[in-house]
Short mmCIF file of C-alpha atoms and ligand atoms in Angstrom, two decimals:
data_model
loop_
_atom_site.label_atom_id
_atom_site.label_comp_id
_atom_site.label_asym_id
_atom_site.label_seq_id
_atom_site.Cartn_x
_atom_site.Cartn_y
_atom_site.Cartn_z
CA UNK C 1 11.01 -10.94 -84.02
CA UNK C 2 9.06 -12.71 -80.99
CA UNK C 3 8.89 -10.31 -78.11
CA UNK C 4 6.86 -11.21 -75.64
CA UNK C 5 5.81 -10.45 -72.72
CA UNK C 6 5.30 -6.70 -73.07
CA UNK C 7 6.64 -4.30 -70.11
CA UNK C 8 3.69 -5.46 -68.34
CA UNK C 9 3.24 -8.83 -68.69
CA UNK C 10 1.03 -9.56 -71.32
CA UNK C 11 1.59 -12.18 -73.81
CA UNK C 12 -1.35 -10.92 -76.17
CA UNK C 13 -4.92 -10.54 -74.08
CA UNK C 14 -2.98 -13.32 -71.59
CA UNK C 15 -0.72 -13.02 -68.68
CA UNK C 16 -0.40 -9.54 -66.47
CA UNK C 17 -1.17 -9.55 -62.74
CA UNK C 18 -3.90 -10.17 -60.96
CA UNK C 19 -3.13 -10.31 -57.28
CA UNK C 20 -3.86 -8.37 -53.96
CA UNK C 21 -2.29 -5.03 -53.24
CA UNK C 22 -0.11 -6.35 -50.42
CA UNK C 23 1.10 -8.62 -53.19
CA UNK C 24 2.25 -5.92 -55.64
CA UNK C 25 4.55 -4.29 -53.82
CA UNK C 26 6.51 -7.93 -53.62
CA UNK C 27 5.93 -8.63 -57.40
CA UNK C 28 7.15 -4.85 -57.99
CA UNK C 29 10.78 -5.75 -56.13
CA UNK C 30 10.85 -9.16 -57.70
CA UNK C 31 10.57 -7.51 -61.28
CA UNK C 32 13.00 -4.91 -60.79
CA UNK C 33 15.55 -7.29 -59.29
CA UNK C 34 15.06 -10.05 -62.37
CA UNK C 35 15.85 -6.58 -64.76
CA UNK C 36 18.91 -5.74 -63.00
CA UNK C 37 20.40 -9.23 -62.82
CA UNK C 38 18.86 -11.11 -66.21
CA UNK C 39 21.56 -9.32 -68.53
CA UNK C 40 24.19 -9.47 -65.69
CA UNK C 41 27.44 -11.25 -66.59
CA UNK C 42 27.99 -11.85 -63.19
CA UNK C 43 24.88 -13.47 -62.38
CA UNK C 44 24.87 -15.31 -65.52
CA UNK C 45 28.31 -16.21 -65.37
CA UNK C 46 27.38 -18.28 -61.98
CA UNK C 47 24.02 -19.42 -63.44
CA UNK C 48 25.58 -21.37 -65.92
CA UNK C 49 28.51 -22.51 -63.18
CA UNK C 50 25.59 -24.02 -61.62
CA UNK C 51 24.51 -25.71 -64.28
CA UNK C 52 27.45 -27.29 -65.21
CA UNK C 53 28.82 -28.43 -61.94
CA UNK C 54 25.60 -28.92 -59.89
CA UNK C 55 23.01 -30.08 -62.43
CA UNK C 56 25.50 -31.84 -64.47
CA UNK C 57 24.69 -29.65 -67.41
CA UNK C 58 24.68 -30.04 -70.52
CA UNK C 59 21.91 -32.49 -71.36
CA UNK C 60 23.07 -34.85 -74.58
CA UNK C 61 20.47 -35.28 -76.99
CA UNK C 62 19.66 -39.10 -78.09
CA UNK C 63 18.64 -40.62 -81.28
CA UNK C 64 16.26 -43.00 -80.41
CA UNK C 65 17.17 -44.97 -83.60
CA UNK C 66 16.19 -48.58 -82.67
CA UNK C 67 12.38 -46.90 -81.80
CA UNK C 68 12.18 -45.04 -84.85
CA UNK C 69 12.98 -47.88 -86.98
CA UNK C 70 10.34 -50.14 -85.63
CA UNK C 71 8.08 -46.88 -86.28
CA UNK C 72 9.55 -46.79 -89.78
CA UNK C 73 8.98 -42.94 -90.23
CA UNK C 74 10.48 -39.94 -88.67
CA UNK C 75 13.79 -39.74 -86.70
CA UNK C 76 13.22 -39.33 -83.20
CA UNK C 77 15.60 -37.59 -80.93
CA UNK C 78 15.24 -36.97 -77.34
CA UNK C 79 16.79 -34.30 -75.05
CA UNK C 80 17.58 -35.89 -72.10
CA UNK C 81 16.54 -34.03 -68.88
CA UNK C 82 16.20 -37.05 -66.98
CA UNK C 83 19.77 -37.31 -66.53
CA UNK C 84 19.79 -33.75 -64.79
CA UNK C 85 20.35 -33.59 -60.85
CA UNK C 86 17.04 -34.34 -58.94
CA UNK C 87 15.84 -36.23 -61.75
CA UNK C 88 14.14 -33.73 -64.07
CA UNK C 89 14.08 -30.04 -65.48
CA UNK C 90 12.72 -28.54 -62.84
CA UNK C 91 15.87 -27.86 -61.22
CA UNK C 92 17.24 -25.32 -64.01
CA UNK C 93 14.37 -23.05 -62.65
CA UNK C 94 15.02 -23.12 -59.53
CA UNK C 95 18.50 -22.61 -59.22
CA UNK C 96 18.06 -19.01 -60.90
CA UNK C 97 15.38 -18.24 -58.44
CA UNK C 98 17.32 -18.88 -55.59
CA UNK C 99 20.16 -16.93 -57.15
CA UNK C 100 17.63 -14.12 -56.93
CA UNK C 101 16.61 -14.63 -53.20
CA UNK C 102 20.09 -14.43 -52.15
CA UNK C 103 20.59 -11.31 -53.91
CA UNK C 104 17.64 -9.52 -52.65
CA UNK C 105 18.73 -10.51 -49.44
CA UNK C 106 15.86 -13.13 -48.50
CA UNK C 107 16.99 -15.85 -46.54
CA UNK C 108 13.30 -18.04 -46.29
CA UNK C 109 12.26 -19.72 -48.83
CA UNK C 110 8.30 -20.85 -49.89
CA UNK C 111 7.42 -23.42 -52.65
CA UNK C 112 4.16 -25.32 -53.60
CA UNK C 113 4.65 -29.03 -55.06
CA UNK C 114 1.99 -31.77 -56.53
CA UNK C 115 3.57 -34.89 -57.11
CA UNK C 116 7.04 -33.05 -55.46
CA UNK C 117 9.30 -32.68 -58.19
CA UNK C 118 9.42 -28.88 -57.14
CA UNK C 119 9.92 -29.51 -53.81
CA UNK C 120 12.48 -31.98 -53.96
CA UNK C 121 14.02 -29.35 -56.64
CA UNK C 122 13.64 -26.64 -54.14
CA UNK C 123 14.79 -28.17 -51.09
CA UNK C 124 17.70 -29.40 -52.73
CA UNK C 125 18.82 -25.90 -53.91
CA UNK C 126 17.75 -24.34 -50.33
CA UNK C 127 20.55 -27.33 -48.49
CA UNK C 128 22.70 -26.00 -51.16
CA UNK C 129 22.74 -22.32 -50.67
CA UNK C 130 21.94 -22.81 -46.97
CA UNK C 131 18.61 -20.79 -46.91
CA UNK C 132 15.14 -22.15 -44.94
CA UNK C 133 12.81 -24.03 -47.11
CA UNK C 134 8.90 -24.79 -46.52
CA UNK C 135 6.98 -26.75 -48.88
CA UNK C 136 3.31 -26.52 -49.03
CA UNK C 137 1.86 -29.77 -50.21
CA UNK C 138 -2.04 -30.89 -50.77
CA UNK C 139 -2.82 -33.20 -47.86
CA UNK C 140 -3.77 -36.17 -50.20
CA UNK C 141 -0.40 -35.44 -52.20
CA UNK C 142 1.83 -35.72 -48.87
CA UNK C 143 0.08 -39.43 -47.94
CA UNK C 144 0.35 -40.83 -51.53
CA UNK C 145 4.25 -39.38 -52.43
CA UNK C 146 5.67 -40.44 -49.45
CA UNK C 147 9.18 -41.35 -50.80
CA UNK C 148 9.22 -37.35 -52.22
CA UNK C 149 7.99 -35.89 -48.95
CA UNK C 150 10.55 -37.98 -47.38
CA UNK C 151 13.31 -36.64 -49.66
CA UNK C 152 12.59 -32.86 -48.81
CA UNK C 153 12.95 -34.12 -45.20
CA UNK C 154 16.28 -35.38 -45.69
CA UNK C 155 17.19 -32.32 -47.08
CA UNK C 156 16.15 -29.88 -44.23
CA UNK C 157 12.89 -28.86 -45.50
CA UNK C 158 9.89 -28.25 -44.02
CA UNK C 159 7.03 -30.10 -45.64
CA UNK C 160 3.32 -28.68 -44.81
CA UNK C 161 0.44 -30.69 -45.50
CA UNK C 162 -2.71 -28.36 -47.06
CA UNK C 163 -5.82 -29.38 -45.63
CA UNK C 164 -8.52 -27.61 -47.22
CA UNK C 165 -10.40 -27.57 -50.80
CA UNK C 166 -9.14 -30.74 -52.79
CA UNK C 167 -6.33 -31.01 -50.34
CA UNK C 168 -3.89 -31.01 -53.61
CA UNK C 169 -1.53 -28.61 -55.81
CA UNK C 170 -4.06 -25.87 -56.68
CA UNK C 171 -4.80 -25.76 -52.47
CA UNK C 172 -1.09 -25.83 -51.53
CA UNK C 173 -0.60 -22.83 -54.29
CA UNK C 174 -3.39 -20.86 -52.33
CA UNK C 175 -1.69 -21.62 -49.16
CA UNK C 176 1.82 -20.40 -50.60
CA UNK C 177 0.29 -17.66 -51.47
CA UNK C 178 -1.27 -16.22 -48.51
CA UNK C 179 2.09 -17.37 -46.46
CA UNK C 180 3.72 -15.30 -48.89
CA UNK C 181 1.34 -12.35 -48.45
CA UNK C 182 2.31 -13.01 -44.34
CA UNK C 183 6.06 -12.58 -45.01
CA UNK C 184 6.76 -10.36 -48.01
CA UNK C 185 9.63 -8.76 -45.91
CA UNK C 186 11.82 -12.19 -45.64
CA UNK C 187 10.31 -14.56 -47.67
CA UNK C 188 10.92 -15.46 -51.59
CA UNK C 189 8.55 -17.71 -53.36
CA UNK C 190 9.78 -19.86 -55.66
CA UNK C 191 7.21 -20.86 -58.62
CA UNK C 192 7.61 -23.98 -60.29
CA UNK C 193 6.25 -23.45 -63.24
CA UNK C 194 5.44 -20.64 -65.83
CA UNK C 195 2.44 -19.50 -64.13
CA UNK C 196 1.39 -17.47 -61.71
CA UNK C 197 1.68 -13.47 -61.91
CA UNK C 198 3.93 -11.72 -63.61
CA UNK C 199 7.32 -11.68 -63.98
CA UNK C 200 7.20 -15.32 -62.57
CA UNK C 201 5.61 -16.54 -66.48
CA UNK C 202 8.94 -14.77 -68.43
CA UNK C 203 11.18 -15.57 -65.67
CA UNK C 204 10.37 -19.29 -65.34
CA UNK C 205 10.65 -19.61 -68.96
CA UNK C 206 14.30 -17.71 -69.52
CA UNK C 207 15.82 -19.68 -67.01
CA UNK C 208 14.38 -22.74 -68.59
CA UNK C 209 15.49 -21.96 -72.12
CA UNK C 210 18.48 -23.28 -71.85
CA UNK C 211 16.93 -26.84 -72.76
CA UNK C 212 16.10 -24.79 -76.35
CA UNK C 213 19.42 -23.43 -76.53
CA UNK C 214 21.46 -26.12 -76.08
CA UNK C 215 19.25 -28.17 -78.46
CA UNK C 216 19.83 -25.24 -81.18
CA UNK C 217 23.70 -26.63 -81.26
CA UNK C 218 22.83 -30.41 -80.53
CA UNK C 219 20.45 -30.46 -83.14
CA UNK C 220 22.58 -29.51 -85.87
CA UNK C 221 25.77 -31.40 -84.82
CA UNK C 222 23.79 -34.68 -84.75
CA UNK C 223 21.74 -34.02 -88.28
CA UNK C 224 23.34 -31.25 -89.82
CA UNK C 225 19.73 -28.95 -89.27
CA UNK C 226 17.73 -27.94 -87.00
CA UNK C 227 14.50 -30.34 -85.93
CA UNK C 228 11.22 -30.76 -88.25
CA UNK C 229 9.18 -30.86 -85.17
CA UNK C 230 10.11 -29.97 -81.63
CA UNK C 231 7.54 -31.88 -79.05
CA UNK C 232 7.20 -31.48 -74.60
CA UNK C 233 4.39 -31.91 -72.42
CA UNK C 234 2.80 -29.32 -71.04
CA UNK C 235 1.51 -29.43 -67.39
CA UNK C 236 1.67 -25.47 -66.66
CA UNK C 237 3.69 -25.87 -69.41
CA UNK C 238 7.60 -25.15 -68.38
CA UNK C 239 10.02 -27.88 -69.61
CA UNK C 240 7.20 -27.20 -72.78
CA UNK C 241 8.46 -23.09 -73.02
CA UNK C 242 12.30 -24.04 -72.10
CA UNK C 243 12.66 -25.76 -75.19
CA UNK C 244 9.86 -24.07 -77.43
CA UNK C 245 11.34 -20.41 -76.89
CA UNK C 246 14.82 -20.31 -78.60
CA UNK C 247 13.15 -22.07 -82.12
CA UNK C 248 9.78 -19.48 -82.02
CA UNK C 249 11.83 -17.63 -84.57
CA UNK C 250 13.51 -20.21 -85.76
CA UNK C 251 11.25 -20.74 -89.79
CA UNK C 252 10.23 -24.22 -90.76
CA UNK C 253 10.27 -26.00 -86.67
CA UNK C 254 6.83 -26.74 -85.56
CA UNK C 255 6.05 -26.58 -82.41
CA UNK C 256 3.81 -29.17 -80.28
CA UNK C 257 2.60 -29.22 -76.74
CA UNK C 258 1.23 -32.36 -75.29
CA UNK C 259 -1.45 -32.62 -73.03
CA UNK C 260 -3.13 -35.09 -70.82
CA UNK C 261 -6.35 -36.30 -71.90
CA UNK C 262 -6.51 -38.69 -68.60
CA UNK C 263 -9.41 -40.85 -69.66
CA UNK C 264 -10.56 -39.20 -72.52
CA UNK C 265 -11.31 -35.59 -73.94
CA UNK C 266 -15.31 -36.75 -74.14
CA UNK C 267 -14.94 -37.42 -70.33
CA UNK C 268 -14.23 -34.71 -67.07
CA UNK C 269 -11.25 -36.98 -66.49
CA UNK C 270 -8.61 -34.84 -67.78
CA UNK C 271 -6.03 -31.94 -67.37
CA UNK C 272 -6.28 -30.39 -71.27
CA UNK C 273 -6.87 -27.13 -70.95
CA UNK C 274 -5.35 -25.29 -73.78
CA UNK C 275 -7.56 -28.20 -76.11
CA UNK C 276 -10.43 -28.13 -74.05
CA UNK C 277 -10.39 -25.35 -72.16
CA UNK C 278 -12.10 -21.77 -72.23
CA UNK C 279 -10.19 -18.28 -70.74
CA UNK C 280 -10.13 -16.89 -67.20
CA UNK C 281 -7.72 -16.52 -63.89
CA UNK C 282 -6.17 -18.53 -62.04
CA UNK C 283 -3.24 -18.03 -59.60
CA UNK C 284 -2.79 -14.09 -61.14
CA UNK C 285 -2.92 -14.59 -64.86
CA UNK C 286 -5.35 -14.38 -67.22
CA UNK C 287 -4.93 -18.04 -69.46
CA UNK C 288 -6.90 -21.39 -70.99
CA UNK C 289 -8.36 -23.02 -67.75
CA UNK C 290 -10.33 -26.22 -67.08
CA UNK C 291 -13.82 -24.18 -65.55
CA UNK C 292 -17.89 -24.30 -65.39
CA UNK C 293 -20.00 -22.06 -66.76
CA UNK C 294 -19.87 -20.04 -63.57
CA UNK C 295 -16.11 -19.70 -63.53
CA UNK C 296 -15.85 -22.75 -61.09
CA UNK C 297 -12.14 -24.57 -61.23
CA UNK C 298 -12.78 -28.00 -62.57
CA UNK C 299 -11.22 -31.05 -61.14
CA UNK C 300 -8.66 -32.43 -62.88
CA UNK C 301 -7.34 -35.73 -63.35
CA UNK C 302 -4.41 -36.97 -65.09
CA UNK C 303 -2.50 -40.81 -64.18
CA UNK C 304 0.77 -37.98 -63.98
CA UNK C 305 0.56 -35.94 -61.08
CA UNK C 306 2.60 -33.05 -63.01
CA UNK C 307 0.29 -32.90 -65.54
CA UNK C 308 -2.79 -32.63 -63.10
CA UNK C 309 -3.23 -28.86 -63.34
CA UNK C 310 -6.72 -27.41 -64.13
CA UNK C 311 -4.84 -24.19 -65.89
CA UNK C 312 -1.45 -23.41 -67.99
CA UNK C 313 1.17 -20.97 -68.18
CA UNK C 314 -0.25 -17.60 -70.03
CA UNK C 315 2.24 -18.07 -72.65
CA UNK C 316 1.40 -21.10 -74.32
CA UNK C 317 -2.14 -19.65 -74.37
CA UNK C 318 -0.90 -16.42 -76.73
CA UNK C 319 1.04 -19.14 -79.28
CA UNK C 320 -1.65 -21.34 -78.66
CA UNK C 321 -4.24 -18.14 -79.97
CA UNK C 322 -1.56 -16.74 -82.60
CA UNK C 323 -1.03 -20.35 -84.38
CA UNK C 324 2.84 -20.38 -83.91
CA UNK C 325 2.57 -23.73 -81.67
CA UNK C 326 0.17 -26.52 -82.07
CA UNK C 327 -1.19 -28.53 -78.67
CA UNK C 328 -2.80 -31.82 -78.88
CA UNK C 329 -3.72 -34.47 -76.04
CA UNK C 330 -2.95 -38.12 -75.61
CA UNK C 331 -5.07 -40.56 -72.86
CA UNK C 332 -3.32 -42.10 -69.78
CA UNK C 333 -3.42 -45.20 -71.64
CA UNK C 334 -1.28 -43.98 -74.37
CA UNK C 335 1.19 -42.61 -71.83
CA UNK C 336 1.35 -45.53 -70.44
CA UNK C 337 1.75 -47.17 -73.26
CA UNK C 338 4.92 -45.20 -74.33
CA UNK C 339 6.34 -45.22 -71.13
CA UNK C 340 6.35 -49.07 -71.28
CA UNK C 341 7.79 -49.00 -74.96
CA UNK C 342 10.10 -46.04 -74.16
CA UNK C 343 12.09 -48.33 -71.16
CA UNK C 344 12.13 -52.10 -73.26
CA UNK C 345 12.85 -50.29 -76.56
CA UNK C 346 15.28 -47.40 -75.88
CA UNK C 347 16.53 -48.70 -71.68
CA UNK C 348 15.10 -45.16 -70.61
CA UNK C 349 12.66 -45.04 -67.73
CA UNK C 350 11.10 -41.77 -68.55
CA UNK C 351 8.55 -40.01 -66.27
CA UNK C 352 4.96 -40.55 -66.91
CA UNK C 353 4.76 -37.05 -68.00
CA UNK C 354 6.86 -36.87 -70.66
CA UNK C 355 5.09 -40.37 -71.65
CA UNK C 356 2.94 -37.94 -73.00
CA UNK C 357 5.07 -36.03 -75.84
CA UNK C 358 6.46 -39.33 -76.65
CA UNK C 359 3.67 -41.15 -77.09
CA UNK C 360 1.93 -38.38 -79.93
CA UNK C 361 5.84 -38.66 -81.04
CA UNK C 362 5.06 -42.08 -81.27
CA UNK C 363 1.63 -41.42 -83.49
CA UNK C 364 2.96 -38.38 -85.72
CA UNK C 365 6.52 -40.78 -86.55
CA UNK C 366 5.14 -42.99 -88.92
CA UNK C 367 2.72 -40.57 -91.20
CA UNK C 368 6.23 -39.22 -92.01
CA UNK C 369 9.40 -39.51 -94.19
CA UNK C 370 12.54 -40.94 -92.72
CA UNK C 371 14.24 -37.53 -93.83
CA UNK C 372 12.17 -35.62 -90.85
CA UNK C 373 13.65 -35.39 -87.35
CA UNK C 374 11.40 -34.90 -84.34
CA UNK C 375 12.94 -33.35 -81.17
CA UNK C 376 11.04 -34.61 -78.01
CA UNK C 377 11.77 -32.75 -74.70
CA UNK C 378 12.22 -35.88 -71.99
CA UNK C 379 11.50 -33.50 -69.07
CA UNK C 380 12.16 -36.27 -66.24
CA UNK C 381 12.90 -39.82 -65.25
CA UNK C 382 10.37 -42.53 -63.47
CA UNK C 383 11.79 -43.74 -60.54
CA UNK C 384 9.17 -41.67 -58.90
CA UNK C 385 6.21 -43.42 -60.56
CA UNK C 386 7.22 -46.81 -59.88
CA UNK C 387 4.25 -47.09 -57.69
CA UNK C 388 1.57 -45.46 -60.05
CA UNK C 389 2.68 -47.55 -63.02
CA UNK C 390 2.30 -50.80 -60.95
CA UNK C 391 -1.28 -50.00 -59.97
CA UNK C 392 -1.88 -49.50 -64.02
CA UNK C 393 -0.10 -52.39 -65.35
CA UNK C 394 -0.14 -56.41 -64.87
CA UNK C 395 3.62 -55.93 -64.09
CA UNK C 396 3.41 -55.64 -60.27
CA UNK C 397 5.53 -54.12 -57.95
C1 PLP F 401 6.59 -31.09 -63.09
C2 PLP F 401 6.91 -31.89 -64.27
C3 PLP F 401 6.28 -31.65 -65.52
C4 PLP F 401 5.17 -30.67 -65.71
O1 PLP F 401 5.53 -29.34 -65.50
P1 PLP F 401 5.78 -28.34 -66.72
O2 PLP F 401 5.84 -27.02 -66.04
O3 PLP F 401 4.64 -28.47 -67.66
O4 PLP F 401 7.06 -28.72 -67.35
C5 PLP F 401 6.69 -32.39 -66.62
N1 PLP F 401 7.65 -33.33 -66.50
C6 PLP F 401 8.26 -33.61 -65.34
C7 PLP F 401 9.30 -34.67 -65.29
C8 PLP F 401 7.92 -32.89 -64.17
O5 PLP F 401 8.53 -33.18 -63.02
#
């Protein structure tokens, strides 16, 4: 059986924590807090209350059938976390972390963001459970997502523009950081993604494995089985874990993480770094990262802002090492492609990042039988790339 991480952290040689001292006394009373609650019925029990009533859970899954027959191979199905509150699956995660803050007492609440997803995600859940909220956003991510920053506004947030380094998400994660560092005493920081220092990696990913779970029943009351192939995007790789970790045991489902190639693997221009990417830390875990020979963080560039991350969660680099998932990388053309098909075709506006798993759904279909089913995680809808897309395609705004 699959059990990873180990009591430390490790997912193989990946994961554990590298952070400052003043650091490990707050990781120390996250852990121990996450032990006591992650088997409690109570906590679980209002969880999934969440989930239902807030998010709108479950997801239904949808058989893209008019799609697949134009592709005239494999079944594709699609798990719809688009349809989730705030747009995407980001708030699954973030409801169980603030479940956790409130238990341990910590009324202020830290979160970095890119594009914003997260920090729409978090302010939302901080209005909801009345705590503070202070996003830390990259300076150039603030000016060009201003209908996101505006959002966390509206819902009581406080949204900080980073102004040093790139001036985007790997800069507002250092500045979250050293806030945190700051205020250890009142302050919970909630991670958006399965990255970062452990327990954030096996935290993130539990609370996000409900996608997997639910699909485990969906699946086989839609085709009888369980999925051939079971496909997500992977940014730092979370909506990619939530529904990759309840079928790791599961014989015969192959796994596949998408990356972004952004304008082409032979290029700079791109975000792949389990494909194209070489070991080292970042942000307290040892992973695949996007670097120079000297251990320099590359710049990244995807046309999705949640897949422009120059590293990935540890985990996907242990089943990237030990075979059990495959990763692969499609262009911003072929995104964008696939996003275009995905909302004339199916009358789903899906985000640009999970453009990306359907679009290699979209090239892996055809090479196979009819018989085979492909599950595609659709972590999140478009309305916030209406912009970007417009700027990319002849169809203007
Ligand atoms: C943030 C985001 C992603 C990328 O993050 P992961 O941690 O890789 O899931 C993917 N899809 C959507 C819709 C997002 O908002």
């Amino acid at each position: 059986m699959y059990d990873f991480p180990d009591v430390r952290g490790h997912f193989g040689p990946y994961g554990g924590v590298f952070v400052s001292e003043t650091l490990m006394y707050a990781l120390n009373e996250l852990k121990e807090t996450y032990a006591k609650y992650q088997h409690d019925p109570e906590f679980l029990a209002e969880f999934h209350s969440e989930l239902k009533h807030f998010v709108g859970r479950p997801s239904p899954v949808y058989h893209a059938k008019r799609w697949s027959e134009m592709l005239g191979g494999a079944q594709i199905y699609l798990k719809r976390e688009d349809l989730n509150h705030t747009g995407a699956h980001k708030i699954n995660n973030v409801i169980g972390q603030a479940m956790l803050a409130k238990r341990m007492g910590k009324k202020r609440i830290i979160a970095e963001t890119g594009a914003g997803q997260h920090g729409v995600a978090t302010a939302t859940i901080c209005a909801r459970f009345g705590l503070e909220c202070v996003v830390y956003q990259g300076a150039v991510d603030v000016a060009r997502q201003a209908q996101n920053v505006y959002r966390m506004k509206l819902l009581g947030a406080t949204v900080v523009p980073v102004e040093s380094g790139t001036k985007t998400l790997k800069d507002a994660l250092n500045e979250a950081m050293r806030d945190w560092v700051t205020n250890v005493e009142t302050t919970f920081y909630i991670i958006g993604t399965v990255a970062g220092p452990h327990p954030y990696p096996m935290m993130v990913r539990d609370f996000q494995s409900v996608i997997g779970e639910e699909c485990k029943v969906q699946m086989p009351e839609m085709t009888g089985r369980q999925p051939d192939y079971v496909m997500a995007c992977v940014g730092g790789g979370s909506n990619a874990m939530g529904i990759f970790y309840p079928y790791i045991d599961v014989p015969g489902v192959q796994l596949i993480g998408v990356e972004a190639a952004g304008h082409g693997l032979n290029t700079k221009e791109h975000s792949a770094a389990l494909v194209a990417g070489t070991p080292g830390v970042l942000h307290g875990n040892r992973t695949y990262l996007l670097q120079d020979e000297n251990g320099q963080i590359a710049e990244t560039h995807s046309v999705s802002a949640g897949m422009d991350y120059p590293g990935v969660g540890p985990e996907h680099a242990w089943l990237k090492d030990s075979k059990r998932a495959d990763y692969v990388a499609v262009t911003d053309d072929e995104a964008l492609k696939a996003f275009h098909d995905c909302c004339r075709i199916e009358g789903i506006i899906p985000a640009l990042e999970s453009s990306h798993a359907i679009a290699y759904a979209c090239k892996l279909a055809p090479t196979l039988p009819k018989d085979k089913t492909i599950l595609v995680n659709l972590s999140g809808r478009g309305d916030k790339d209406m912009h970007t897309v417009a700027q990319e395609s002849g169809l203007k705004f």
